[in-house]
Amino acid sequence: MRRLPLVGWIAVAVVLSALAIPWFLWGDATIVAGLPLWLWWHIGWMGTASVAFYLFTQRAWGIGIETGPGDSNGADASNHTSQSTAGGERR
């Protein structure tokens, strides 16, 4: 398992979750371009989260879940299923 990328993506997820709600803007009545500042924060943050999720899907999808050839358990997912004569999977 790739430990450093796993820890990095967990940190990204925690930061994205923690700052999704702009607690520090509560009670602030600042208006920018006709909308409250907290709404602009939310719009920008959702764009940031979308980019982060896109990068995650392209670079690290399955990290921490899928087993690789270097894992210590030695289990191979292909050994758990076989094809029946009818073409379906049999466990």
XYZ file of N, CA and C in Angstrom:
273
model
N 0.850 -1.173 0.000
C 0.000 0.000 0.000
C 0.892 1.232 0.000
N 0.482 2.223 -0.727
C 1.233 3.472 -0.810
C 0.802 4.369 0.358
N 1.565 4.352 1.430
C 1.161 5.031 2.653
C 1.171 6.555 2.535
N 2.201 7.154 1.951
C 2.300 8.611 1.862
C 1.161 9.215 1.040
N 0.861 8.689 -0.145
C -0.286 9.235 -0.880
C -1.609 9.045 -0.131
N -1.749 7.921 0.568
C -2.970 7.676 1.342
C -3.142 8.731 2.419
N -2.085 9.014 3.156
C -2.144 10.043 4.211
C -2.403 11.416 3.602
N -1.791 11.698 2.466
C -2.007 12.979 1.798
C -3.453 13.173 1.370
N -4.061 12.145 0.771
C -5.449 12.265 0.333
C -6.410 12.324 1.522
N -6.072 11.660 2.614
C -6.892 11.778 3.823
C -6.832 13.209 4.345
N -5.645 13.815 4.334
C -5.500 15.212 4.772
C -6.307 16.150 3.873
N -6.273 15.914 2.567
C -7.063 16.739 1.638
C -8.547 16.615 1.966
N -9.019 15.404 2.212
C -10.428 15.189 2.530
C -10.832 15.892 3.823
N -9.971 15.838 4.828
C -10.277 16.492 6.104
C -10.348 18.011 5.933
N -9.395 18.581 5.200
C -9.390 20.035 4.974
C -10.612 20.455 4.165
N -10.924 19.698 3.105
C -12.095 20.029 2.301
C -13.374 19.970 3.129
N -13.478 18.989 3.988
C -14.658 18.864 4.845
C -14.714 19.960 5.898
N -13.582 20.251 6.511
C -13.551 21.229 7.606
C -13.863 22.641 7.129
N -13.430 22.980 5.928
C -13.636 24.343 5.445
C -14.826 24.484 4.494
N -15.608 23.425 4.335
C -16.778 23.494 3.460
C -17.817 24.466 4.004
N -17.947 24.533 5.308
C -18.860 25.485 5.946
C -18.011 26.634 6.485
N -18.231 27.841 5.999
C -17.394 28.973 6.435
C -17.799 29.497 7.813
N -17.425 28.773 8.850
C -17.778 29.165 10.219
C -17.285 30.570 10.532
N -16.129 30.923 10.019
C -15.517 32.218 10.303
C -16.265 33.377 9.646
N -17.198 33.104 8.752
C -17.977 34.168 8.114
C -19.375 34.311 8.703
N -19.701 33.527 9.719
C -21.017 33.643 10.335
C -21.139 35.013 10.987
N -22.244 35.630 10.760
C -22.487 36.951 11.333
C -21.914 38.079 10.491
N -21.196 37.766 9.427
C -20.625 38.780 8.548
C -21.664 39.131 7.483
N -22.030 40.388 7.389
C -23.076 40.821 6.465
C -22.496 41.434 5.184
N -21.251 41.150 4.883
C -20.610 41.720 3.700
C -21.280 41.193 2.434
N -21.600 42.120 1.528
C -22.206 41.770 0.247
C -21.190 42.050 -0.863
N -20.983 41.074 -1.735
C -20.077 41.211 -2.867
C -20.861 40.855 -4.131
N -20.929 41.780 -5.061
C -21.643 41.575 -6.330
C -23.080 41.105 -6.102
N -23.708 41.616 -5.068
C -25.112 41.326 -4.805
C -25.385 40.060 -4.019
N -24.346 39.311 -3.671
C -24.523 38.080 -2.893
C -23.686 38.155 -1.621
N -24.146 37.487 -0.575
C -23.363 37.471 0.669
C -21.993 36.810 0.451
N -21.014 37.283 1.198
C -19.660 36.765 1.068
C -19.602 35.272 1.356
N -20.379 34.795 2.338
C -20.356 33.375 2.664
C -20.830 32.533 1.485
N -21.749 33.051 0.658
C -22.211 32.310 -0.503
C -21.116 32.223 -1.564
N -20.363 33.308 -1.747
C -19.225 33.272 -2.667
C -18.192 32.257 -2.191
N -17.965 32.218 -0.874
C -17.036 31.229 -0.317
C -17.514 29.820 -0.669
N -18.783 29.573 -0.478
C -19.328 28.242 -0.732
C -19.198 27.871 -2.212
N -19.499 28.796 -3.095
C -19.375 28.540 -4.532
C -17.921 28.220 -4.902
N -17.006 29.034 -4.409
C -15.582 28.794 -4.684
C -15.085 27.499 -4.083
N -15.548 27.191 -2.878
C -15.094 25.980 -2.205
C -15.618 24.732 -2.907
N -16.831 24.783 -3.406
C -17.367 23.636 -4.139
C -16.609 23.434 -5.451
N -16.169 24.524 -6.076
C -15.312 24.399 -7.255
C -13.980 23.759 -6.900
N -13.404 24.177 -5.782
C -12.146 23.603 -5.306
C -12.311 22.113 -4.990
N -13.410 21.766 -4.337
C -13.672 20.364 -4.009
C -13.860 19.536 -5.278
N -14.491 20.107 -6.288
C -14.682 19.393 -7.552
C -13.344 19.099 -8.224
N -12.449 20.073 -8.231
C -11.121 19.876 -8.817
C -10.353 18.816 -8.023
N -10.424 18.894 -6.696
C -9.726 17.916 -5.858
C -10.266 16.507 -6.106
N -11.589 16.367 -6.222
C -12.163 15.045 -6.461
C -11.790 14.533 -7.846
N -11.748 15.403 -8.836
C -11.315 14.993 -10.173
C -9.870 14.461 -10.127
N -8.996 15.206 -9.449
C -7.601 14.765 -9.327
C -7.509 13.429 -8.590
N -8.328 13.271 -7.559
C -8.343 12.014 -6.812
C -8.765 10.855 -7.708
N -9.809 11.058 -8.518
C -10.268 9.968 -9.382
C -9.253 9.611 -10.449
N -8.464 10.578 -10.901
C -7.478 10.324 -11.943
C -6.195 9.704 -11.395
N -5.821 10.045 -10.171
C -4.513 9.634 -9.648
C -4.553 8.582 -8.555
N -5.617 8.544 -7.768
C -5.556 7.707 -6.572
C -6.832 6.912 -6.308
N -7.658 6.704 -7.300
C -8.900 5.966 -7.082
C -8.574 4.554 -6.612
N -9.131 4.148 -5.493
C -8.904 2.816 -4.952
C -7.751 2.734 -3.976
N -7.061 3.842 -3.739
C -5.923 3.824 -2.825
C -6.407 3.447 -1.421
N -5.709 2.533 -0.790
C -6.096 2.073 0.537
C -7.149 0.983 0.510
N -7.666 0.664 -0.682
C -8.699 -0.356 -0.811
C -8.196 -1.517 -1.656
N -7.683 -1.203 -2.830
C -7.227 -2.244 -3.741
C -5.911 -2.828 -3.269
N -5.765 -4.109 -3.495
C -4.509 -4.759 -3.140
C -3.605 -4.777 -4.355
N -2.341 -4.620 -4.108
C -1.358 -4.633 -5.186
C -0.465 -5.840 -5.073
N 0.434 -6.009 -6.018
C 1.317 -7.168 -5.987
C 2.287 -7.156 -4.812
N 2.554 -5.991 -4.217
C 3.496 -5.908 -3.115
C 2.863 -6.019 -1.742
N 1.548 -6.262 -1.665
C 0.892 -6.357 -0.364
C 1.287 -7.643 0.355
N 1.305 -7.592 1.670
C 1.786 -8.715 2.461
C 0.782 -9.841 2.594
N -0.508 -9.592 2.350
C -1.484 -10.659 2.563
C -1.452 -11.715 1.470
N -0.932 -11.366 0.288
C -0.760 -12.342 -0.771
C -2.049 -12.799 -1.436
N -3.180 -12.233 -1.050
C -4.457 -12.636 -1.637
C -4.638 -11.968 -2.988
N -5.176 -12.701 -3.908
C -5.466 -12.169 -5.227
C -6.974 -12.242 -5.429
N -7.604 -11.106 -5.764
C -9.057 -11.041 -5.888
C -9.570 -11.981 -6.972
N -8.752 -12.287 -7.982
C -9.215 -13.159 -9.061
C -9.372 -14.607 -8.610
N -8.791 -14.983 -7.499
C -8.906 -16.357 -7.004
C -10.219 -16.630 -6.301
N -11.012 -15.604 -6.030
C -12.225 -15.765 -5.247
C -13.450 -16.075 -6.089
N -13.395 -15.886 -7.377
C -14.555 -16.153 -8.221
C -14.169 -17.069 -9.365
N -15.132 -17.803 -9.854
C -14.915 -18.625 -11.037
C -16.181 -18.578 -11.872
N -16.052 -18.860 -13.137
C -17.191 -18.838 -14.039
C -17.925 -20.165 -13.970
N -19.247 -20.114 -13.845
C -20.044 -21.330 -13.914
C -20.314 -21.645 -15.377
N -20.895 -22.803 -15.629
C -21.193 -23.185 -17.010
C -22.243 -22.288 -17.628
N -23.085 -21.650 -16.817
C -24.126 -20.764 -17.333
C -23.577 -19.372 -17.609
N -22.336 -19.097 -17.261
C -21.718 -17.812 -17.537
C -21.746 -16.844 -16.373
N -22.382 -17.194 -15.280
C -22.429 -16.308 -14.116
C -21.281 -16.585 -13.186
N -21.120 -15.732 -12.192
C -20.054 -15.946 -11.219
C -20.521 -16.877 -10.126
N -19.618 -17.730 -9.674
C -19.910 -18.641 -8.597
C -18.824 -18.472 -7.528
N -19.209 -18.369 -6.293
C -18.244 -18.181 -5.206
C -17.959 -19.485 -4.523
